[in-house]
mmCIF file of C-alpha atoms and ligand atoms in Angstrom:
data_model
loop_
_atom_site.group_PDB
_atom_site.id
_atom_site.type_symbol
_atom_site.label_atom_id
_atom_site.label_comp_id
_atom_site.label_asym_id
_atom_site.label_seq_id
_atom_site.Cartn_x
_atom_site.Cartn_y
_atom_site.Cartn_z
ATOM 1 C CA MET B 1 -10.747 10.311 29.007
ATOM 2 C CA ILE B 2 -10.459 11.420 25.390
ATOM 3 C CA ALA B 3 -11.740 9.316 22.599
ATOM 4 C CA ALA B 4 -8.807 8.737 19.977
ATOM 5 C CA LYS B 5 -8.672 6.945 16.830
ATOM 6 C CA GLY B 6 -5.769 5.407 15.066
ATOM 7 C CA PHE B 7 -4.436 2.491 13.102
ATOM 8 C CA ALA B 8 -2.979 -0.567 15.217
ATOM 9 C CA ALA B 9 -1.525 -4.059 14.443
ATOM 10 C CA PRO B 10 -3.715 -6.388 16.226
ATOM 11 C CA ALA B 11 -0.989 -9.220 16.151
ATOM 12 C CA PRO B 12 2.575 -9.625 14.426
ATOM 13 C CA SER B 13 1.472 -10.955 11.123
ATOM 14 C CA VAL B 14 -1.808 -9.190 10.553
ATOM 15 C CA PRO B 15 -2.165 -5.959 8.570
ATOM 16 C CA LEU B 16 -2.641 -2.639 10.576
ATOM 17 C CA GLN B 17 -6.313 -1.792 10.844
ATOM 18 C CA ALA B 18 -8.582 0.989 12.281
ATOM 19 C CA PHE B 19 -8.422 1.110 16.223
ATOM 20 C CA SER B 20 -10.414 3.053 18.620
ATOM 21 C CA PHE B 21 -9.136 3.698 22.233
ATOM 22 C CA GLU B 22 -8.893 6.471 24.995
ATOM 23 C CA ARG B 23 -6.263 8.816 25.767
ATOM 24 C CA ARG B 24 -5.946 10.324 29.369
ATOM 25 C CA GLU B 25 -6.950 13.823 30.047
ATOM 26 C CA PRO B 26 -3.616 15.921 30.672
ATOM 27 C CA GLY B 27 -2.473 15.702 34.219
ATOM 28 C CA PRO B 28 -1.157 19.050 35.906
ATOM 29 C CA LYS B 29 2.327 18.937 33.913
ATOM 30 C CA GLU B 30 0.941 17.396 30.699
ATOM 31 C CA VAL B 31 -0.384 18.599 27.345
ATOM 32 C CA LEU B 32 -2.918 17.220 24.774
ATOM 33 C CA ILE B 33 -1.512 17.197 21.109
ATOM 34 C CA ASP B 34 -3.916 17.073 18.285
ATOM 35 C CA ILE B 35 -1.687 15.023 15.936
ATOM 36 C CA LYS B 36 -1.426 16.551 12.458
ATOM 37 C CA TYR B 37 1.292 14.393 10.994
ATOM 38 C CA CYS B 38 3.276 11.354 11.948
ATOM 39 C CA GLY B 39 6.301 9.678 10.176
ATOM 40 C CA VAL B 40 6.707 6.019 9.307
ATOM 41 C CA CYS B 41 9.993 4.713 10.560
ATOM 42 C CA HIS B 42 11.576 1.273 9.619
ATOM 43 C CA SER B 43 11.405 0.640 13.417
ATOM 44 C CA ASP B 44 7.692 0.685 13.288
ATOM 45 C CA ILE B 45 7.917 -2.245 11.056
ATOM 46 C CA HIS B 46 10.432 -4.174 12.903
ATOM 47 C CA GLN B 47 8.276 -3.693 16.063
ATOM 48 C CA VAL B 48 5.016 -4.385 14.155
ATOM 49 C CA ARG B 49 6.335 -7.550 12.927
ATOM 50 C CA ASP B 50 7.936 -8.420 16.269
ATOM 51 C CA GLU B 51 11.377 -8.640 14.780
ATOM 52 C CA TRP B 52 12.971 -7.524 17.953
ATOM 53 C CA GLY B 53 10.791 -9.580 20.195
ATOM 54 C CA LYS B 54 8.751 -8.383 23.197
ATOM 55 C CA GLY B 55 6.187 -6.885 20.816
ATOM 56 C CA ARG B 56 2.702 -5.726 22.682
ATOM 57 C CA TYR B 57 -0.443 -5.776 20.961
ATOM 58 C CA PRO B 58 -2.641 -4.199 19.824
ATOM 59 C CA MET B 59 0.358 -1.906 18.794
ATOM 60 C CA VAL B 60 -0.267 1.659 17.708
ATOM 61 C CA PRO B 61 3.105 2.414 16.181
ATOM 62 C CA GLY B 62 4.477 5.908 15.331
ATOM 63 C CA HIS B 63 7.237 8.118 17.011
ATOM 64 C CA GLU B 64 7.796 10.930 14.518
ATOM 65 C CA ILE B 65 4.845 13.050 15.853
ATOM 66 C CA VAL B 66 3.978 16.621 15.200
ATOM 67 C CA GLY B 67 0.695 18.341 15.856
ATOM 68 C CA GLN B 68 -0.632 21.292 17.886
ATOM 69 C CA ILE B 69 -1.245 21.684 21.673
ATOM 70 C CA THR B 70 -5.177 21.575 22.394
ATOM 71 C CA LYS B 71 -5.075 21.456 26.298
ATOM 72 C CA VAL B 72 -2.533 22.121 28.987
ATOM 73 C CA GLY B 73 -2.481 21.080 32.511
ATOM 74 C CA SER B 74 -2.455 23.720 35.396
ATOM 75 C CA GLU B 75 1.349 23.454 36.182
ATOM 76 C CA VAL B 76 2.424 23.497 32.230
ATOM 77 C CA THR B 77 5.008 26.345 31.632
ATOM 78 C CA LYS B 78 6.681 25.495 28.311
ATOM 79 C CA PHE B 79 3.534 25.153 26.206
ATOM 80 C CA ALA B 80 0.139 27.030 25.443
ATOM 81 C CA VAL B 81 -2.860 26.039 23.641
ATOM 82 C CA GLY B 82 -2.292 26.501 19.948
ATOM 83 C CA ASP B 83 1.586 25.902 20.131
ATOM 84 C CA LEU B 84 3.022 23.476 17.698
ATOM 85 C CA ALA B 85 4.537 20.485 19.236
ATOM 86 C CA GLY B 86 6.442 17.358 18.616
ATOM 87 C CA VAL B 87 7.043 13.884 20.196
ATOM 88 C CA GLY B 88 9.807 11.424 19.399
ATOM 89 C CA CYS B 89 10.477 8.160 20.476
ATOM 90 C CA PHE B 90 10.030 8.260 24.145
ATOM 91 C CA VAL B 91 7.566 9.844 26.658
ATOM 92 C CA ASP B 92 9.128 9.466 29.806
ATOM 93 C CA SER B 93 12.235 7.906 31.708
ATOM 94 C CA CYS B 94 13.312 7.495 35.298
ATOM 95 C CA ARG B 95 14.367 11.148 35.593
ATOM 96 C CA THR B 96 16.953 10.407 38.219
ATOM 97 C CA CYS B 97 19.628 8.073 36.922
ATOM 98 C CA PRO B 98 22.999 9.404 35.717
ATOM 99 C CA SER B 99 21.870 9.114 31.976
ATOM 100 C CA CYS B 100 18.611 11.056 32.571
ATOM 101 C CA GLN B 101 20.402 13.621 34.602
ATOM 102 C CA LYS B 102 22.714 14.147 31.830
ATOM 103 C CA GLY B 103 19.898 14.668 29.411
ATOM 104 C CA LEU B 104 20.677 11.255 27.823
ATOM 105 C CA GLU B 105 17.149 10.007 28.694
ATOM 106 C CA GLN B 106 17.408 7.366 25.577
ATOM 107 C CA TYR B 107 19.989 5.604 27.652
ATOM 108 C CA CYS B 108 17.944 5.863 31.003
ATOM 109 C CA GLU B 109 19.406 2.877 33.153
ATOM 110 C CA VAL B 110 15.836 1.989 34.270
ATOM 111 C CA GLY B 111 14.619 2.123 30.550
ATOM 112 C CA MET B 112 12.834 4.951 28.767
ATOM 113 C CA VAL B 113 9.007 4.660 28.235
ATOM 114 C CA GLY B 114 8.627 4.317 24.578
ATOM 115 C CA THR B 115 6.093 6.322 22.786
ATOM 116 C CA TYR B 116 4.428 3.012 21.835
ATOM 117 C CA ASN B 117 4.933 -0.660 22.469
ATOM 118 C CA SER B 118 5.895 0.073 26.110
ATOM 119 C CA LYS B 119 4.412 0.476 29.460
ATOM 120 C CA ASP B 120 4.118 3.772 31.454
ATOM 121 C CA LYS B 121 4.780 4.201 34.956
ATOM 122 C CA GLN B 122 1.252 3.087 35.816
ATOM 123 C CA GLY B 123 1.629 0.099 33.843
ATOM 124 C CA ASN B 124 -0.552 0.991 30.969
ATOM 125 C CA PRO B 125 0.495 0.326 27.612
ATOM 126 C CA THR B 126 1.500 3.261 25.454
ATOM 127 C CA TYR B 127 0.049 3.919 22.037
ATOM 128 C CA GLY B 128 2.088 5.935 19.375
ATOM 129 C CA GLY B 129 1.492 8.501 16.722
ATOM 130 C CA TYR B 130 -0.595 6.714 14.151
ATOM 131 C CA SER B 131 -3.635 8.284 15.979
ATOM 132 C CA ASN B 132 -5.390 11.674 16.125
ATOM 133 C CA PHE B 133 -4.430 12.470 20.076
ATOM 134 C CA ILE B 134 -1.662 12.011 22.321
ATOM 135 C CA THR B 135 -1.177 12.988 26.136
ATOM 136 C CA VAL B 136 2.324 13.711 27.038
ATOM 137 C CA ASP B 137 4.304 15.194 29.863
ATOM 138 C CA GLU B 138 5.724 18.561 28.642
ATOM 139 C CA GLN B 139 9.318 17.751 29.663
ATOM 140 C CA TYR B 140 9.226 14.936 26.917
ATOM 141 C CA THR B 141 7.410 17.297 24.287
ATOM 142 C CA LEU B 142 9.562 19.494 21.814
ATOM 143 C CA LYS B 143 8.960 22.844 20.565
ATOM 144 C CA VAL B 144 8.423 22.966 16.888
ATOM 145 C CA SER B 145 8.863 26.096 14.637
ATOM 146 C CA ASP B 146 6.173 27.365 12.411
ATOM 147 C CA LYS B 147 8.852 28.427 9.873
ATOM 148 C CA LEU B 148 9.055 25.006 8.483
ATOM 149 C CA ASP B 149 6.752 22.784 6.533
ATOM 150 C CA LEU B 150 5.125 20.843 9.388
ATOM 151 C CA ALA B 151 4.660 17.455 7.626
ATOM 152 C CA GLY B 152 8.341 17.616 6.744
ATOM 153 C CA VAL B 153 9.308 18.156 10.210
ATOM 154 C CA ALA B 154 7.689 14.919 11.638
ATOM 155 C CA PRO B 155 10.621 12.865 10.465
ATOM 156 C CA LEU B 156 13.200 14.851 12.484
ATOM 157 C CA LEU B 157 11.733 13.414 15.579
ATOM 158 C CA CYS B 158 13.372 10.187 14.962
ATOM 159 C CA ALA B 159 15.409 10.121 11.688
ATOM 160 C CA GLY B 160 16.611 13.597 12.272
ATOM 161 C CA ILE B 161 17.702 13.166 15.751
ATOM 162 C CA THR B 162 19.255 9.692 15.143
ATOM 163 C CA THR B 163 21.485 11.096 12.605
ATOM 164 C CA TRP B 164 22.304 14.341 14.216
ATOM 165 C CA SER B 165 23.206 13.010 17.613
ATOM 166 C CA PRO B 166 26.251 10.887 16.401
ATOM 167 C CA LEU B 167 27.345 13.683 13.926
ATOM 168 C CA ARG B 168 27.579 15.927 16.763
ATOM 169 C CA GLU B 169 29.091 13.330 19.219
ATOM 170 C CA TRP B 170 31.922 12.500 16.775
ATOM 171 C CA LYS B 171 32.218 16.329 15.685
ATOM 172 C CA VAL B 172 31.843 15.384 12.072
ATOM 173 C CA GLY B 173 32.224 18.660 9.948
ATOM 174 C CA LYS B 174 34.655 20.303 7.357
ATOM 175 C CA GLY B 175 37.656 18.240 6.263
ATOM 176 C CA HIS B 176 35.822 14.969 7.223
ATOM 177 C CA LYS B 177 35.110 12.288 4.411
ATOM 178 C CA LEU B 178 31.816 10.658 5.589
ATOM 179 C CA ALA B 179 29.954 7.548 3.918
ATOM 180 C CA VAL B 180 26.353 7.156 4.588
ATOM 181 C CA VAL B 181 25.268 3.550 3.818
ATOM 182 C CA GLY B 182 21.535 3.073 2.852
ATOM 183 C CA LEU B 183 19.545 5.955 1.236
ATOM 184 C CA GLY B 184 16.302 5.681 3.068
ATOM 185 C CA GLY B 185 14.575 7.674 5.779
ATOM 186 C CA LEU B 186 17.754 7.940 8.197
ATOM 187 C CA GLY B 187 20.286 8.012 5.358
ATOM 188 C CA HIS B 188 18.881 11.030 3.535
ATOM 189 C CA MET B 189 18.651 12.980 6.816
ATOM 190 C CA ALA B 190 22.362 11.924 7.550
ATOM 191 C CA VAL B 191 23.148 13.397 4.097
ATOM 192 C CA LYS B 192 21.518 16.637 4.550
ATOM 193 C CA LEU B 193 22.641 17.009 8.206
ATOM 194 C CA ALA B 194 26.189 16.106 7.399
ATOM 195 C CA VAL B 195 26.408 18.417 4.278
ATOM 196 C CA SER B 196 25.091 21.224 6.316
ATOM 197 C CA LEU B 197 27.930 20.716 9.025
ATOM 198 C CA GLY B 198 30.638 20.989 6.069
ATOM 199 C CA ALA B 199 31.428 17.242 5.748
ATOM 200 C CA GLU B 200 32.406 15.707 2.275
ATOM 201 C CA VAL B 201 29.495 13.179 1.891
ATOM 202 C CA THR B 202 29.401 10.016 -0.240
ATOM 203 C CA VAL B 203 26.284 7.876 -0.411
ATOM 204 C CA LEU B 204 26.899 4.043 -0.750
ATOM 205 C CA SER B 205 23.565 2.550 -2.000
ATOM 206 C CA THR B 206 22.295 -0.802 -3.244
ATOM 207 C CA SER B 207 19.845 1.135 -5.520
ATOM 208 C CA PRO B 208 21.586 2.746 -8.529
ATOM 209 C CA SER B 209 18.356 4.687 -9.108
ATOM 210 C CA LYS B 210 18.844 6.884 -6.240
ATOM 211 C CA GLU B 211 22.125 8.710 -7.658
ATOM 212 C CA GLN B 212 20.324 11.906 -8.903
ATOM 213 C CA ASP B 213 18.616 12.136 -5.596
ATOM 214 C CA ALA B 214 21.601 11.794 -3.668
ATOM 215 C CA LYS B 215 23.253 14.629 -5.442
ATOM 216 C CA ASP B 216 19.997 16.691 -5.106
ATOM 217 C CA LEU B 217 20.097 16.023 -1.269
ATOM 218 C CA GLY B 218 23.742 17.689 -1.258
ATOM 219 C CA ALA B 219 25.862 14.379 -1.551
ATOM 220 C CA HIS B 220 29.140 14.969 -3.175
ATOM 221 C CA HIS B 221 29.776 11.506 -4.368
ATOM 222 C CA PHE B 222 27.561 8.234 -4.968
ATOM 223 C CA ALA B 223 28.636 4.578 -5.353
ATOM 224 C CA VAL B 224 26.739 1.542 -5.863
ATOM 225 C CA THR B 225 27.792 -1.001 -3.229
ATOM 226 C CA LYS B 226 26.917 -4.179 -5.598
ATOM 227 C CA ASP B 227 29.496 -2.946 -7.952
ATOM 228 C CA GLU B 228 32.588 -4.595 -6.837
ATOM 229 C CA ALA B 229 35.061 -2.269 -8.625
ATOM 230 C CA GLN B 230 33.225 0.888 -7.233
ATOM 231 C CA PHE B 231 33.371 -0.781 -3.836
ATOM 232 C CA ALA B 232 37.057 -1.795 -4.121
ATOM 233 C CA ASN B 233 38.100 1.713 -5.236
ATOM 234 C CA LEU B 234 36.771 3.191 -1.828
ATOM 235 C CA LYS B 235 38.942 1.131 0.391
ATOM 236 C CA ASN B 236 40.713 3.086 3.290
ATOM 237 C CA SER B 237 38.976 6.296 2.314
ATOM 238 C CA PHE B 238 36.486 7.535 4.905
ATOM 239 C CA ASP B 239 36.976 9.262 8.343
ATOM 240 C CA PHE B 240 33.369 8.193 9.136
ATOM 241 C CA ILE B 241 30.676 5.542 8.066
ATOM 242 C CA ILE B 242 27.223 6.041 9.147
ATOM 243 C CA ASP B 243 25.469 2.714 8.616
ATOM 244 C CA THR B 244 21.656 2.972 8.325
ATOM 245 C CA VAL B 245 21.069 -0.416 6.835
ATOM 246 C CA SER B 246 17.699 -2.131 8.137
ATOM 247 C CA ALA B 247 18.478 -5.773 6.949
ATOM 248 C CA GLN B 248 21.443 -8.029 7.510
ATOM 249 C CA HIS B 249 24.613 -7.150 5.538
ATOM 250 C CA ASP B 250 28.260 -7.562 5.559
ATOM 251 C CA ILE B 251 29.509 -4.956 8.137
ATOM 252 C CA ALA B 252 33.123 -6.164 7.763
ATOM 253 C CA SER B 253 33.286 -5.218 4.227
ATOM 254 C CA TYR B 254 32.303 -1.776 5.020
ATOM 255 C CA LEU B 255 34.649 -1.452 7.704
ATOM 256 C CA GLN B 256 37.435 -1.759 5.004
ATOM 257 C CA LEU B 257 36.414 1.461 3.656
ATOM 258 C CA LEU B 258 37.648 3.400 6.833
ATOM 259 C CA LYS B 259 40.749 5.005 7.202
ATOM 260 C CA VAL B 260 43.198 4.377 10.027
ATOM 261 C CA ASP B 261 41.464 5.590 13.117
ATOM 262 C CA GLY B 262 38.101 5.805 11.097
ATOM 263 C CA THR B 263 34.789 5.328 12.927
ATOM 264 C CA MET B 264 31.838 3.372 11.804
ATOM 265 C CA ILE B 265 28.675 4.395 13.432
ATOM 266 C CA LEU B 266 25.784 1.739 13.529
ATOM 267 C CA LEU B 267 22.239 3.056 13.417
ATOM 268 C CA GLY B 268 20.327 0.335 11.774
ATOM 269 C CA ILE B 269 19.114 -2.430 13.904
ATOM 270 C CA PRO B 270 18.708 -5.571 11.678
ATOM 271 C CA PRO B 271 16.883 -8.362 13.428
ATOM 272 C CA VAL B 272 19.698 -10.772 12.450
ATOM 273 C CA PRO B 273 23.047 -10.134 13.592
ATOM 274 C CA SER B 274 26.146 -9.559 11.369
ATOM 275 C CA PRO B 275 29.437 -11.066 12.300
ATOM 276 C CA ILE B 276 32.434 -8.708 12.909
ATOM 277 C CA PRO B 277 35.994 -10.171 12.235
ATOM 278 C CA SER B 278 38.261 -8.556 14.691
ATOM 279 C CA GLY B 279 40.975 -8.117 11.907
ATOM 280 C CA ALA B 280 38.816 -5.439 10.032
ATOM 281 C CA LEU B 281 39.165 -3.348 13.167
ATOM 282 C CA VAL B 282 42.445 -4.260 14.783
ATOM 283 C CA MET B 283 44.631 -4.037 11.457
ATOM 284 C CA LYS B 284 43.975 -0.106 11.157
ATOM 285 C CA ARG B 285 42.867 0.846 14.730
ATOM 286 C CA ARG B 286 39.323 1.386 13.506
ATOM 287 C CA ARG B 287 36.389 2.180 15.643
ATOM 288 C CA LEU B 288 32.929 0.459 15.578
ATOM 289 C CA VAL B 289 30.117 2.552 17.641
ATOM 290 C CA GLY B 290 26.564 2.684 17.942
ATOM 291 C CA SER B 291 24.122 5.437 18.732
ATOM 292 C CA LEU B 292 20.444 5.448 19.722
ATOM 293 C CA ILE B 293 18.096 8.450 18.885
ATOM 294 C CA GLY B 294 18.983 11.353 21.036
ATOM 295 C CA GLY B 295 17.908 13.059 24.381
ATOM 296 C CA ILE B 296 15.519 15.766 24.855
ATOM 297 C CA LYS B 297 17.899 18.511 25.061
ATOM 298 C CA GLU B 298 19.697 17.517 21.881
ATOM 299 C CA THR B 299 16.630 16.908 20.019
ATOM 300 C CA GLN B 300 15.374 20.521 20.599
ATOM 301 C CA GLU B 301 18.737 21.686 19.533
ATOM 302 C CA MET B 302 18.499 19.598 16.308
ATOM 303 C CA LEU B 303 14.825 21.100 15.636
ATOM 304 C CA ASP B 304 16.160 24.585 16.211
ATOM 305 C CA TYR B 305 19.143 24.029 13.870
ATOM 306 C CA CYS B 306 16.864 22.617 11.126
ATOM 307 C CA ALA B 307 14.379 25.518 11.656
ATOM 308 C CA GLU B 308 17.534 28.043 11.416
ATOM 309 C CA HIS B 309 18.994 26.164 8.299
ATOM 310 C CA GLY B 310 15.622 25.411 6.620
ATOM 311 C CA ILE B 311 16.051 21.625 6.757
ATOM 312 C CA VAL B 312 13.223 19.177 6.825
ATOM 313 C CA SER B 313 12.778 15.705 5.512
ATOM 314 C CA ASP B 314 11.982 14.702 1.732
ATOM 315 C CA ILE B 315 8.581 13.142 2.214
ATOM 316 C CA GLU B 316 5.728 11.456 0.410
ATOM 317 C CA ILE B 317 2.357 12.317 2.361
ATOM 318 C CA ILE B 318 -0.096 9.198 2.743
ATOM 319 C CA PRO B 319 -3.648 8.608 4.038
ATOM 320 C CA ILE B 320 -3.643 6.347 7.131
ATOM 321 C CA ASN B 321 -5.348 3.478 5.193
ATOM 322 C CA TYR B 322 -2.242 3.270 2.830
ATOM 323 C CA ILE B 323 -0.012 2.219 5.673
ATOM 324 C CA ASN B 324 0.275 -1.446 4.895
ATOM 325 C CA GLU B 325 1.120 -0.731 1.156
ATOM 326 C CA ALA B 326 3.550 1.922 2.474
ATOM 327 C CA TYR B 327 5.365 -0.771 4.827
ATOM 328 C CA GLU B 328 5.692 -3.045 1.758
ATOM 329 C CA ARG B 329 7.390 -0.115 -0.208
ATOM 330 C CA VAL B 330 9.730 0.547 2.389
ATOM 331 C CA LEU B 331 10.879 -3.076 2.658
ATOM 332 C CA LYS B 332 11.626 -2.755 -1.089
ATOM 333 C CA SER B 333 13.836 0.421 -0.401
ATOM 334 C CA ASP B 334 11.136 2.146 -2.274
ATOM 335 C CA VAL B 335 10.621 5.206 -0.095
ATOM 336 C CA ARG B 336 11.606 8.901 -1.007
ATOM 337 C CA TYR B 337 12.420 9.438 1.612
ATOM 338 C CA ARG B 338 10.048 9.066 4.286
ATOM 339 C CA PHE B 339 6.305 8.397 4.354
ATOM 340 C CA VAL B 340 4.419 10.870 6.592
ATOM 341 C CA ILE B 341 0.724 9.931 7.488
ATOM 342 C CA ASP B 342 -1.649 12.932 7.180
ATOM 343 C CA MET B 343 -3.696 12.382 10.393
ATOM 344 C CA ALA B 344 -6.762 14.536 9.003
ATOM 345 C CA THR B 345 -7.513 11.000 7.111
ATOM 346 C CA VAL B 346 -8.096 9.319 10.529
ATOM 347 C CA LYS B 347 -11.214 11.276 10.981
ATOM 348 C CA VAL B 348 -12.666 9.568 7.947
ATOM 349 C CA ILE B 349 -11.956 5.860 9.180
HETATM 350 P P1 LIG R 1 14.557 2.655 5.457
HETATM 351 O O1 LIG R 1 13.941 3.927 5.110
HETATM 352 O O2 LIG R 1 13.998 1.559 5.242
HETATM 353 O O3 LIG R 1 16.028 2.884 4.853
HETATM 354 C C1 LIG R 1 17.059 1.666 4.969
HETATM 355 C C2 LIG R 1 17.829 1.566 3.586
HETATM 356 O O4 LIG R 1 18.795 0.677 3.810
HETATM 357 C C3 LIG R 1 17.116 1.305 2.540
HETATM 358 O O5 LIG R 1 16.349 2.457 1.926
HETATM 359 C C4 LIG R 1 18.371 0.973 1.479
HETATM 360 O O6 LIG R 1 19.020 2.058 1.036
HETATM 361 C C5 LIG R 1 19.043 0.228 2.578
HETATM 362 N N1 LIG R 1 19.034 -1.327 2.677
HETATM 363 C C6 LIG R 1 17.832 -1.852 2.744
HETATM 364 N N2 LIG R 1 18.027 -3.326 2.665
HETATM 365 C C7 LIG R 1 19.327 -3.518 2.529
HETATM 366 C C8 LIG R 1 20.361 -4.599 2.305
HETATM 367 N N3 LIG R 1 19.869 -5.825 2.417
HETATM 368 N N4 LIG R 1 21.597 -4.409 2.087
HETATM 369 C C9 LIG R 1 22.049 -3.148 1.890
HETATM 370 N N5 LIG R 1 21.445 -2.029 2.124
HETATM 371 C C10 LIG R 1 20.128 -2.293 2.336
HETATM 372 O O7 LIG R 1 14.889 2.661 6.962
HETATM 373 P P2 LIG R 1 15.086 3.586 8.148
HETATM 374 O O8 LIG R 1 13.734 4.052 8.724
HETATM 375 O O9 LIG R 1 16.057 4.685 7.584
HETATM 376 O O10 LIG R 1 15.798 2.838 9.305
HETATM 377 C C11 LIG R 1 16.974 2.270 9.056
HETATM 378 C C12 LIG R 1 17.264 1.379 10.245
HETATM 379 O O11 LIG R 1 17.744 2.038 11.302
HETATM 380 C C13 LIG R 1 16.170 0.446 10.774
HETATM 381 O O12 LIG R 1 16.761 -0.789 11.097
HETATM 382 C C14 LIG R 1 15.600 1.231 11.919
HETATM 383 O O13 LIG R 1 15.203 0.233 12.999
HETATM 384 C C15 LIG R 1 17.089 1.721 12.541
HETATM 385 N N6 LIG R 1 16.526 2.855 13.325
HETATM 386 C C16 LIG R 1 17.639 3.105 14.425
HETATM 387 C C17 LIG R 1 17.418 4.105 15.406
HETATM 388 C C18 LIG R 1 18.458 4.444 16.321
HETATM 389 O O14 LIG R 1 18.249 5.263 17.086
HETATM 390 N N7 LIG R 1 19.795 3.808 16.065
HETATM 391 C C19 LIG R 1 16.416 5.006 15.092
HETATM 392 C C20 LIG R 1 15.661 4.850 13.956
HETATM 393 C C21 LIG R 1 15.783 3.652 13.267
HETATM 394 P P3 LIG R 1 19.550 1.862 -0.402
HETATM 395 O O15 LIG R 1 18.576 1.694 -1.425
HETATM 396 O O16 LIG R 1 20.375 3.166 -0.637
HETATM 397 O O17 LIG R 1 20.537 0.692 -0.373
HETATM 398 ZN ZN1 LIG R 2 12.233 5.628 14.306
HETATM 399 ZN ZN1 LIG R 3 17.006 7.244 33.846
#
């Protein structure tokens, strides 16, 4: 076994604290990754605080992992020692159901094995990326380019793929007007990727102070959703809306901003559901859809696209012992635009 260190939530209402545990030695098809950076996703906060239920403790969160391979099993073919690698939101799936066969492991009918807060096929708890090592099957490990800033790549493993997948599924691009609701971790990646794909992007935010940042990220327009006049002006104007909001909000009012046949894509998973009056959809043949991260193949495509186009996340690097304050700042929408833990700071716990 390999001694690992990280930060864990001992229980839902307790701050995260230093935690020592063991990782398995890599099996024949597995790699051992020395984790360099891990992004902080709002989903970590929802799960640490058990807002979605079924939380398993102690919980080592983290599913935006990048690092360097330090060991490979005897049958590994994709990776060699020294390669950069990434791990996203899941580390295994059934591999045989129709979803897995189509490369949509995130929709595995048996259930994907989450990178943390889950159980592996042997029934052991999975521990995530707020730690210095992880052992993963090479099939569920991504290749990471050395052309990009490694810390800025980490959030691509969740925020990047979660926004990329629906943009590709719905073929968003030139000639489309897209609104991004919520300029946080997912939202800022949605802006960067959609702009790069050629869409005309508007950010809809509750934070007036983010206007300049939105423009710097490439957005063409910015509107404050609390400003009723600005909001009313946008009625019937978008082909697509990507909703990344983490808290309860009035989805129906955003639906009114879609044109006829427009599509609203829900990515945020607030713990409290919002009511949807059917008229908001029916009267303009609008569509309301959801999307969950992305499969391994599509995640690799997104990473390769970002390497080619020089796209990374805008980040604030933090030491691991800042994590509880970082959570408080995320909850206040005070993150520009993703916290990323420097895992070198784990060694000094
Ligand atoms: P985040 O960085 O906290 O960003 C969320 C943004 O939503 C905030 O920055 C804020 O932007 C806006 N917001 C917050 N509270 C709001 C409210 N009450 N009303 C309106 N807007 C509000 O979070 P994230 O990491 O991007 O994650 C966002 C959500 O997506 C979370 O629920 C997370 O669990 C979920 N998620 C889903 C997937 C998936 O596969 N579907 C993957 C990852 C995460 P402004 O300041 O601009 O208003
Ligand atoms: Zn995430
Ligand atoms: Zn499956």
